[in-house]
mmCIF file of C-alpha atoms in Angstrom:
data_model
loop_
_atom_site.group_PDB
_atom_site.id
_atom_site.type_symbol
_atom_site.label_atom_id
_atom_site.label_comp_id
_atom_site.label_asym_id
_atom_site.label_seq_id
_atom_site.Cartn_x
_atom_site.Cartn_y
_atom_site.Cartn_z
ATOM 1 C CA UNK A 641 200.605 77.718 -70.477
ATOM 2 C CA UNK A 642 202.588 74.661 -69.927
ATOM 3 C CA UNK A 643 202.399 73.397 -66.336
ATOM 4 C CA UNK A 644 205.458 72.000 -63.898
ATOM 5 C CA UNK A 645 204.794 69.340 -61.267
ATOM 6 C CA UNK A 646 207.899 69.691 -58.438
ATOM 7 C CA UNK A 647 208.120 67.881 -55.027
ATOM 8 C CA UNK A 648 207.503 70.987 -53.869
ATOM 9 C CA UNK A 649 205.091 73.500 -55.517
ATOM 10 C CA UNK A 650 202.982 73.920 -58.842
ATOM 11 C CA UNK A 651 204.528 75.371 -61.302
ATOM 12 C CA UNK A 652 203.081 77.097 -65.010
ATOM 13 C CA UNK A 653 204.768 79.254 -67.170
ATOM 14 C CA UNK A 654 202.622 82.363 -68.611
ATOM 15 C CA UNK A 655 204.884 84.747 -71.098
ATOM 16 C CA UNK A 656 207.853 85.335 -69.398
ATOM 17 C CA UNK A 657 207.291 84.383 -66.224
ATOM 18 C CA UNK A 658 207.373 81.322 -64.030
ATOM 19 C CA UNK A 659 204.906 81.624 -61.518
ATOM 20 C CA UNK A 660 204.845 78.694 -58.196
ATOM 21 C CA UNK A 661 202.462 77.696 -56.125
ATOM 22 C CA UNK A 662 203.159 75.351 -52.860
ATOM 23 C CA UNK A 663 201.816 72.172 -52.952
ATOM 24 C CA UNK A 664 201.829 71.725 -49.500
ATOM 25 C CA UNK A 665 200.850 74.058 -46.852
ATOM 26 C CA UNK A 666 204.301 73.488 -44.920
ATOM 27 C CA UNK A 667 206.187 74.466 -48.012
ATOM 28 C CA UNK A 668 204.424 77.837 -48.633
ATOM 29 C CA UNK A 669 206.030 80.299 -46.125
ATOM 30 C CA UNK A 670 209.843 78.724 -47.283
ATOM 31 C CA UNK A 671 208.812 79.652 -50.771
ATOM 32 C CA UNK A 672 207.126 83.051 -49.561
ATOM 33 C CA UNK A 673 210.560 84.014 -48.070
ATOM 34 C CA UNK A 674 212.255 83.884 -51.709
ATOM 35 C CA UNK A 675 210.256 86.865 -52.579
ATOM 36 C CA UNK A 676 212.151 88.963 -49.442
ATOM 37 C CA UNK A 677 215.395 86.749 -49.618
ATOM 38 C CA UNK A 678 216.338 86.492 -53.361
ATOM 39 C CA UNK A 679 216.167 90.553 -54.253
ATOM 40 C CA UNK A 680 218.625 91.296 -51.721
ATOM 41 C CA UNK A 681 220.743 88.138 -52.559
ATOM 42 C CA UNK A 682 220.850 89.356 -56.260
ATOM 43 C CA UNK A 683 223.026 91.871 -55.978
ATOM 44 C CA UNK A 684 225.684 90.264 -53.824
ATOM 45 C CA UNK A 685 226.125 87.239 -56.330
ATOM 46 C CA UNK A 686 228.552 87.406 -59.865
ATOM 47 C CA UNK A 687 225.315 85.145 -61.158
ATOM 48 C CA UNK A 688 222.203 85.741 -62.371
ATOM 49 C CA UNK A 689 219.127 84.349 -59.896
ATOM 50 C CA UNK A 690 215.528 83.928 -59.826
ATOM 51 C CA UNK A 691 214.056 87.588 -58.215
ATOM 52 C CA UNK A 692 210.409 86.503 -56.962
ATOM 53 C CA UNK A 693 207.569 88.727 -56.684
ATOM 54 C CA UNK A 694 204.701 87.214 -54.425
ATOM 55 C CA UNK A 695 201.596 86.715 -56.332
ATOM 56 C CA UNK A 696 198.088 85.990 -55.049
ATOM 57 C CA UNK A 697 198.415 81.985 -54.436
ATOM 58 C CA UNK A 698 202.731 82.131 -53.995
ATOM 59 C CA UNK A 699 205.515 83.883 -56.213
ATOM 60 C CA UNK A 700 206.369 84.428 -59.771
ATOM 61 C CA UNK A 701 209.673 85.736 -61.407
ATOM 62 C CA UNK A 702 211.209 86.009 -64.838
ATOM 63 C CA UNK A 703 212.427 83.428 -66.972
ATOM 64 C CA UNK A 704 215.853 82.216 -67.026
ATOM 65 C CA UNK A 705 217.694 81.506 -70.093
ATOM 66 C CA UNK A 706 219.520 77.964 -70.315
ATOM 67 C CA UNK A 707 219.076 74.193 -69.833
ATOM 68 C CA UNK A 708 220.707 72.082 -67.058
ATOM 69 C CA UNK A 709 223.843 71.455 -66.698
ATOM 70 C CA UNK A 710 225.230 68.608 -68.478
ATOM 71 C CA UNK A 711 228.566 69.433 -69.435
ATOM 72 C CA UNK A 712 231.275 71.719 -68.619
ATOM 73 C CA UNK A 713 234.591 72.586 -68.337
ATOM 74 C CA UNK A 714 236.876 74.357 -65.598
ATOM 75 C CA UNK A 715 235.410 78.093 -66.891
ATOM 76 C CA UNK A 716 232.808 76.148 -66.028
ATOM 77 C CA UNK A 717 233.738 75.295 -62.448
ATOM 78 C CA UNK A 718 236.088 78.404 -61.894
ATOM 79 C CA UNK A 719 232.509 80.579 -62.541
ATOM 80 C CA UNK A 720 230.960 78.416 -60.208
ATOM 81 C CA UNK A 721 233.561 78.814 -57.171
ATOM 82 C CA UNK A 722 233.197 82.404 -57.261
ATOM 83 C CA UNK A 723 229.567 82.305 -56.721
ATOM 84 C CA UNK A 724 229.560 79.843 -53.936
ATOM 85 C CA UNK A 725 232.232 82.064 -52.390
ATOM 86 C CA UNK A 726 230.109 86.060 -52.814
ATOM 87 C CA UNK A 727 227.424 83.183 -51.864
ATOM 88 C CA UNK A 728 229.104 81.763 -48.126
ATOM 89 C CA UNK A 729 230.344 85.235 -47.807
ATOM 90 C CA UNK A 730 226.681 86.958 -47.268
ATOM 91 C CA UNK A 731 226.138 88.482 -44.295
ATOM 92 C CA UNK A 732 223.927 85.741 -42.406
ATOM 93 C CA UNK A 733 222.007 87.755 -40.310
ATOM 94 C CA UNK A 734 220.433 89.971 -42.348
ATOM 95 C CA UNK A 735 220.088 86.921 -44.998
ATOM 96 C CA UNK A 736 217.830 85.725 -41.969
ATOM 97 C CA UNK A 737 216.568 88.775 -41.436
ATOM 98 C CA UNK A 738 215.620 88.548 -45.167
ATOM 99 C CA UNK A 739 213.970 85.503 -44.658
ATOM 100 C CA UNK A 740 216.946 82.661 -44.780
ATOM 101 C CA UNK A 741 215.923 79.350 -42.516
ATOM 102 C CA UNK A 742 217.799 80.755 -39.205
ATOM 103 C CA UNK A 743 220.445 78.227 -37.816
ATOM 104 C CA UNK A 744 218.553 77.106 -35.181
ATOM 105 C CA UNK A 745 215.534 76.405 -37.337
ATOM 106 C CA UNK A 746 217.770 74.648 -39.591
ATOM 107 C CA UNK A 747 219.631 72.442 -37.234
ATOM 108 C CA UNK A 748 216.898 71.278 -35.342
ATOM 109 C CA UNK A 749 215.314 69.731 -38.688
ATOM 110 C CA UNK A 750 218.348 67.602 -39.491
ATOM 111 C CA UNK A 751 218.976 66.852 -36.076
ATOM 112 C CA UNK A 752 215.286 65.454 -36.745
ATOM 113 C CA UNK A 753 216.380 63.537 -40.074
ATOM 114 C CA UNK A 754 219.735 62.383 -38.735
ATOM 115 C CA UNK A 755 218.448 61.007 -35.623
ATOM 116 C CA UNK A 756 215.882 59.016 -37.504
ATOM 117 C CA UNK A 757 219.033 58.046 -39.914
ATOM 118 C CA UNK A 758 220.840 56.713 -36.210
ATOM 119 C CA UNK A 759 218.160 54.428 -35.623
ATOM 120 C CA UNK A 760 216.379 53.469 -37.984
ATOM 121 C CA UNK A 761 219.347 52.954 -40.949
ATOM 122 C CA UNK A 762 222.288 52.552 -38.663
ATOM 123 C CA UNK A 763 220.831 48.695 -36.978
ATOM 124 C CA UNK A 764 220.709 47.360 -40.635
ATOM 125 C CA UNK A 765 223.563 47.973 -42.033
ATOM 126 C CA UNK A 766 226.543 45.186 -41.463
ATOM 127 C CA UNK A 767 227.943 45.282 -38.032
ATOM 128 C CA UNK A 768 231.656 46.004 -38.989
ATOM 129 C CA UNK A 769 230.576 49.665 -40.631
ATOM 130 C CA UNK A 770 228.309 50.767 -37.759
ATOM 131 C CA UNK A 771 230.542 52.399 -36.686
ATOM 132 C CA UNK A 772 231.716 54.259 -39.171
ATOM 133 C CA UNK A 773 228.208 55.390 -40.446
ATOM 134 C CA UNK A 774 227.598 56.806 -36.218
ATOM 135 C CA UNK A 775 230.849 58.845 -36.975
ATOM 136 C CA UNK A 776 229.411 60.215 -40.783
ATOM 137 C CA UNK A 777 226.345 60.946 -38.990
ATOM 138 C CA UNK A 778 228.194 63.425 -36.245
ATOM 139 C CA UNK A 779 230.771 64.777 -38.518
ATOM 140 C CA UNK A 780 227.445 66.615 -40.890
ATOM 141 C CA UNK A 781 225.390 67.722 -37.551
ATOM 142 C CA UNK A 782 226.501 70.606 -36.173
ATOM 143 C CA UNK A 783 228.314 72.848 -38.697
ATOM 144 C CA UNK A 784 226.096 76.181 -39.206
ATOM 145 C CA UNK A 785 227.909 78.767 -40.956
ATOM 146 C CA UNK A 786 227.345 80.214 -44.014
ATOM 147 C CA UNK A 787 224.392 80.844 -46.290
ATOM 148 C CA UNK A 788 223.621 78.078 -48.226
ATOM 149 C CA UNK A 789 222.109 77.449 -51.487
ATOM 150 C CA UNK A 790 221.413 73.602 -50.261
ATOM 151 C CA UNK A 791 220.452 72.070 -53.630
ATOM 152 C CA UNK A 792 222.732 72.659 -56.182
ATOM 153 C CA UNK A 793 223.153 69.876 -58.556
ATOM 154 C CA UNK A 794 223.197 69.456 -62.443
ATOM 155 C CA UNK A 795 218.993 70.453 -62.120
ATOM 156 C CA UNK A 796 219.486 73.456 -60.649
ATOM 157 C CA UNK A 797 222.694 75.301 -62.825
ATOM 158 C CA UNK A 798 221.674 75.982 -65.936
ATOM 159 C CA UNK A 799 223.411 76.695 -69.280
ATOM 160 C CA UNK A 800 223.479 78.172 -72.206
ATOM 161 C CA UNK A 801 226.642 78.327 -75.026
ATOM 162 C CA UNK A 802 228.862 77.061 -72.254
ATOM 163 C CA UNK A 803 228.150 79.633 -69.631
ATOM 164 C CA UNK A 804 226.155 79.825 -66.507
ATOM 165 C CA UNK A 805 223.583 81.872 -66.321
ATOM 166 C CA UNK A 806 220.781 81.214 -63.769
ATOM 167 C CA UNK A 807 221.018 79.325 -60.248
ATOM 168 C CA UNK A 808 218.039 78.442 -59.864
ATOM 169 C CA UNK A 809 215.641 75.983 -57.264
ATOM 170 C CA UNK A 810 215.681 78.559 -52.887
ATOM 171 C CA UNK A 811 213.326 76.978 -51.756
ATOM 172 C CA UNK A 812 215.611 75.238 -49.216
ATOM 173 C CA UNK A 813 218.058 78.118 -48.143
ATOM 174 C CA UNK A 814 219.283 78.052 -45.016
ATOM 175 C CA UNK A 815 221.842 78.789 -42.739
ATOM 176 C CA UNK A 816 224.104 76.056 -42.839
ATOM 177 C CA UNK A 817 226.937 73.677 -43.963
ATOM 178 C CA UNK A 818 229.188 75.189 -46.953
ATOM 179 C CA UNK A 819 229.726 72.188 -47.645
ATOM 180 C CA UNK A 820 226.430 71.043 -48.531
ATOM 181 C CA UNK A 821 227.026 73.338 -51.525
ATOM 182 C CA UNK A 822 230.237 72.346 -52.521
ATOM 183 C CA UNK A 823 229.300 68.855 -52.196
ATOM 184 C CA UNK A 824 228.016 68.111 -55.720
ATOM 185 C CA UNK A 825 230.898 70.309 -57.588
ATOM 186 C CA UNK A 826 233.736 68.526 -55.813
ATOM 187 C CA UNK A 827 232.358 64.906 -55.466
ATOM 188 C CA UNK A 828 229.190 64.564 -58.457
ATOM 189 C CA UNK A 829 230.166 66.902 -61.558
ATOM 190 C CA UNK A 830 233.335 66.399 -64.217
ATOM 191 C CA UNK A 831 236.931 66.604 -62.903
ATOM 192 C CA UNK A 832 237.770 69.920 -64.678
ATOM 193 C CA UNK A 833 234.783 71.948 -62.901
ATOM 194 C CA UNK A 834 235.773 70.562 -59.537
ATOM 195 C CA UNK A 835 239.446 71.847 -60.386
ATOM 196 C CA UNK A 836 237.834 75.341 -61.641
ATOM 197 C CA UNK A 837 235.814 75.748 -58.608
ATOM 198 C CA UNK A 838 238.399 74.547 -56.100
ATOM 199 C CA UNK A 839 240.758 76.763 -57.750
ATOM 200 C CA UNK A 840 239.172 79.710 -57.124
ATOM 201 C CA UNK A 841 236.909 78.708 -53.988
ATOM 202 C CA UNK A 842 240.292 77.370 -52.277
ATOM 203 C CA UNK A 843 238.338 75.231 -50.292
ATOM 204 C CA UNK A 844 240.113 74.137 -46.840
ATOM 205 C CA UNK A 845 240.903 70.240 -46.150
ATOM 206 C CA UNK A 846 238.450 70.109 -43.521
ATOM 207 C CA UNK A 847 235.873 71.464 -46.431
ATOM 208 C CA UNK A 848 236.578 69.415 -49.293
ATOM 209 C CA UNK A 849 236.877 65.897 -46.594
ATOM 210 C CA UNK A 850 232.820 67.331 -45.474
ATOM 211 C CA UNK A 851 231.631 67.864 -48.727
ATOM 212 C CA UNK A 852 232.459 64.359 -49.656
ATOM 213 C CA UNK A 853 230.864 63.043 -45.943
ATOM 214 C CA UNK A 854 227.682 64.732 -47.522
ATOM 215 C CA UNK A 855 228.311 63.208 -50.820
ATOM 216 C CA UNK A 856 227.875 59.547 -49.282
ATOM 217 C CA UNK A 857 225.455 60.789 -47.200
ATOM 218 C CA UNK A 858 223.366 61.003 -50.171
ATOM 219 C CA UNK A 859 221.705 57.085 -50.577
ATOM 220 C CA UNK A 860 220.753 57.699 -46.753
ATOM 221 C CA UNK A 861 217.354 59.947 -48.300
ATOM 222 C CA UNK A 862 216.462 56.626 -50.256
ATOM 223 C CA UNK A 863 216.516 54.492 -47.429
ATOM 224 C CA UNK A 864 214.724 57.280 -44.976
ATOM 225 C CA UNK A 865 211.844 57.774 -47.989
ATOM 226 C CA UNK A 866 211.877 54.043 -47.977
ATOM 227 C CA UNK A 867 211.522 53.296 -44.495
ATOM 228 C CA UNK A 868 208.594 55.381 -44.392
ATOM 229 C CA UNK A 869 206.686 55.231 -47.327
ATOM 230 C CA UNK A 870 207.580 51.129 -46.918
ATOM 231 C CA UNK A 871 209.448 50.241 -50.115
ATOM 232 C CA UNK A 872 211.555 47.544 -50.009
ATOM 233 C CA UNK A 873 213.300 47.400 -52.871
ATOM 234 C CA UNK A 874 214.234 51.377 -52.559
ATOM 235 C CA UNK A 875 215.951 50.588 -48.627
ATOM 236 C CA UNK A 876 218.032 47.294 -50.205
ATOM 237 C CA UNK A 877 219.395 48.869 -52.583
ATOM 238 C CA UNK A 878 220.134 52.199 -50.139
ATOM 239 C CA UNK A 879 221.652 49.666 -47.510
ATOM 240 C CA UNK A 880 223.904 48.218 -50.319
ATOM 241 C CA UNK A 881 224.987 52.134 -51.356
ATOM 242 C CA UNK A 882 225.463 53.231 -47.732
ATOM 243 C CA UNK A 883 227.739 50.150 -47.196
ATOM 244 C CA UNK A 884 229.470 50.634 -50.646
ATOM 245 C CA UNK A 885 230.062 54.611 -49.542
ATOM 246 C CA UNK A 886 231.612 53.719 -46.169
#
């Protein structure tokens, strides 16, 4: 039996199954919601996703093959673009009924984080970038139009022999900003992958710009955590990254 430790859950592999149990009580509802959301969602998507079932202490699903993304080309991007286009087109009311976090609740949670950024981080930035920083926080605050994975990066894209074989880790799925799911594909992935995503997904200029905004927001999370846990080195490093990104 292989034991894996994540931020939100304990996980262990038992034969063909991966079991996951919440590490903290507040994680439990979101983890259990995967057992209703993903079986409904899976048939609507062109790439495999886990299909969990409930267990006594959490959920389990069959292991998907593959290793986390390290490299890919335009075909990888096209497949990812088709996947995101299908995901962002599903019925949002049905998604909430099957367990996705609704827009109002997601907005409330995000608003708390953004307000703390505004109150705690903006005053620490150089004066000449504070207005730009506030405008960035305003732009990402209130767009809630699609079901989004909410944590789509290379660690959650499984690959085998150059093909995407699974999109994993759906605990954070919410009704949110589709630009958030485009953040890494358009700003962090190899350019050939980004080109394939753009070709198939055909994002509007507004979506592209907001995806860039989410990329700019990345170091804010580290500063927020550093302030919360009293990690001054993390705060200093993150503030420099924020200023550079702005």
